[in-house]
XYZ file of C-alpha atoms in Angstrom:
111
model
C 3.793 -61.468 -15.469
C 0.210 -61.569 -16.683
C -1.029 -65.190 -16.990
C -4.587 -64.429 -17.967
C -6.083 -65.674 -14.621
C -6.412 -62.282 -13.054
C -7.602 -58.889 -14.342
C -5.064 -56.245 -13.976
C -6.126 -53.318 -11.761
C -5.303 -49.945 -13.393
C -3.148 -47.687 -11.341
C -4.954 -44.289 -10.658
C -3.192 -41.208 -11.611
C -3.748 -37.832 -10.077
C -4.994 -34.950 -12.075
C -3.091 -31.826 -11.627
C -4.929 -28.988 -9.994
C -4.595 -25.770 -11.860
C -2.916 -23.061 -9.889
C -5.222 -19.991 -9.654
C -3.854 -16.557 -10.774
C -3.418 -14.540 -7.625
C -5.690 -11.513 -7.547
C -4.186 -8.209 -6.374
C -6.286 -8.250 -3.201
C -7.954 -5.319 -1.535
C -6.214 -1.981 -1.619
C -4.909 -1.010 1.753
C -3.073 2.093 2.903
C -0.973 1.651 6.010
C -1.231 4.262 8.693
C 2.113 5.674 9.323
C 1.182 6.593 12.830
C 1.969 9.986 14.593
C 4.639 11.897 12.636
C 6.890 14.767 13.804
C 8.899 17.275 11.835
C 10.889 20.389 12.726
C 10.128 23.845 11.445
C 12.099 24.634 8.235
C 14.133 21.452 8.514
C 13.994 18.617 5.997
C 11.171 16.187 6.688
C 10.265 12.896 4.954
C 7.253 10.602 5.500
C 6.599 7.391 3.321
C 3.016 6.375 2.747
C 2.750 2.728 1.685
C -0.134 0.842 0.031
C -0.543 -2.731 -0.698
C -2.933 -4.606 -2.964
C -5.148 -3.043 -5.643
C -4.224 -2.819 -9.359
C -1.115 -0.952 -10.173
C -0.207 1.894 -10.760
C -1.223 3.614 -7.573
C -1.755 7.404 -7.196
C -1.340 9.130 -3.844
C -2.846 12.295 -2.560
C -3.139 14.103 0.711
C -5.079 17.000 2.227
C -3.935 19.425 4.909
C -0.193 19.142 4.398
C 1.568 22.060 6.132
C 2.967 24.755 3.814
C 6.399 23.645 2.527
C 5.560 19.936 2.305
C 4.482 18.112 -0.936
C 3.549 14.559 -1.837
C 4.958 12.641 -4.808
C 1.665 11.188 -6.268
C 3.729 8.243 -7.807
C 5.543 7.176 -4.704
C 3.615 8.357 -1.627
C 6.616 10.151 -0.367
C 5.966 13.312 1.530
C 8.971 15.671 1.477
C 9.997 19.321 2.155
C 10.574 21.811 4.862
C 7.424 22.707 6.783
C 6.840 26.316 7.424
C 4.086 26.132 10.055
C 4.096 24.816 13.541
C 1.420 22.856 15.437
C -0.385 19.598 14.792
C -2.496 18.857 11.709
C -4.445 15.753 10.808
C -3.310 14.558 7.479
C -5.778 12.767 5.270
C -4.020 10.381 2.951
C -5.565 8.441 -0.118
C -4.206 5.805 -2.461
C -6.138 5.151 -5.709
C -5.530 2.219 -8.067
C -6.187 2.053 -11.764
C -9.780 0.569 -11.109
C -10.488 3.931 -9.166
C -10.578 1.844 -5.907
C -9.416 3.935 -2.886
C -7.878 3.449 0.400
C -7.667 6.118 3.100
C -6.030 6.875 6.353
C -5.598 9.796 8.727
C -2.595 10.474 10.858
C -1.398 13.414 13.039
C 1.607 15.468 11.945
C 3.234 17.723 14.486
C 5.808 20.422 13.401
C 7.944 21.545 16.339
C 9.901 24.768 16.374
C 13.105 22.923 17.333
């Protein structure tokens, strides 16, 4: 009870800190490591990118004949019709035209 002989001390209250909106982060394309497929047999390789601003678009260079990439998912599929090892250059691009690249070896064996 307040009797007038003391001055009440106000209780401090904390001010809420606003939560920052997370940014998408830097676009990164994971390297899938060395890949192996068999000649004229079904082959699937999944490229995975993180960060950036969706939607992402995937491209590759030097895919062996018979393999294609889905530009929306980064999934490489098909039946390769050449044997040997090829260096695959893969790129992911976001809607701000930021790119991330990686290179990995793909070996196609006869059997």
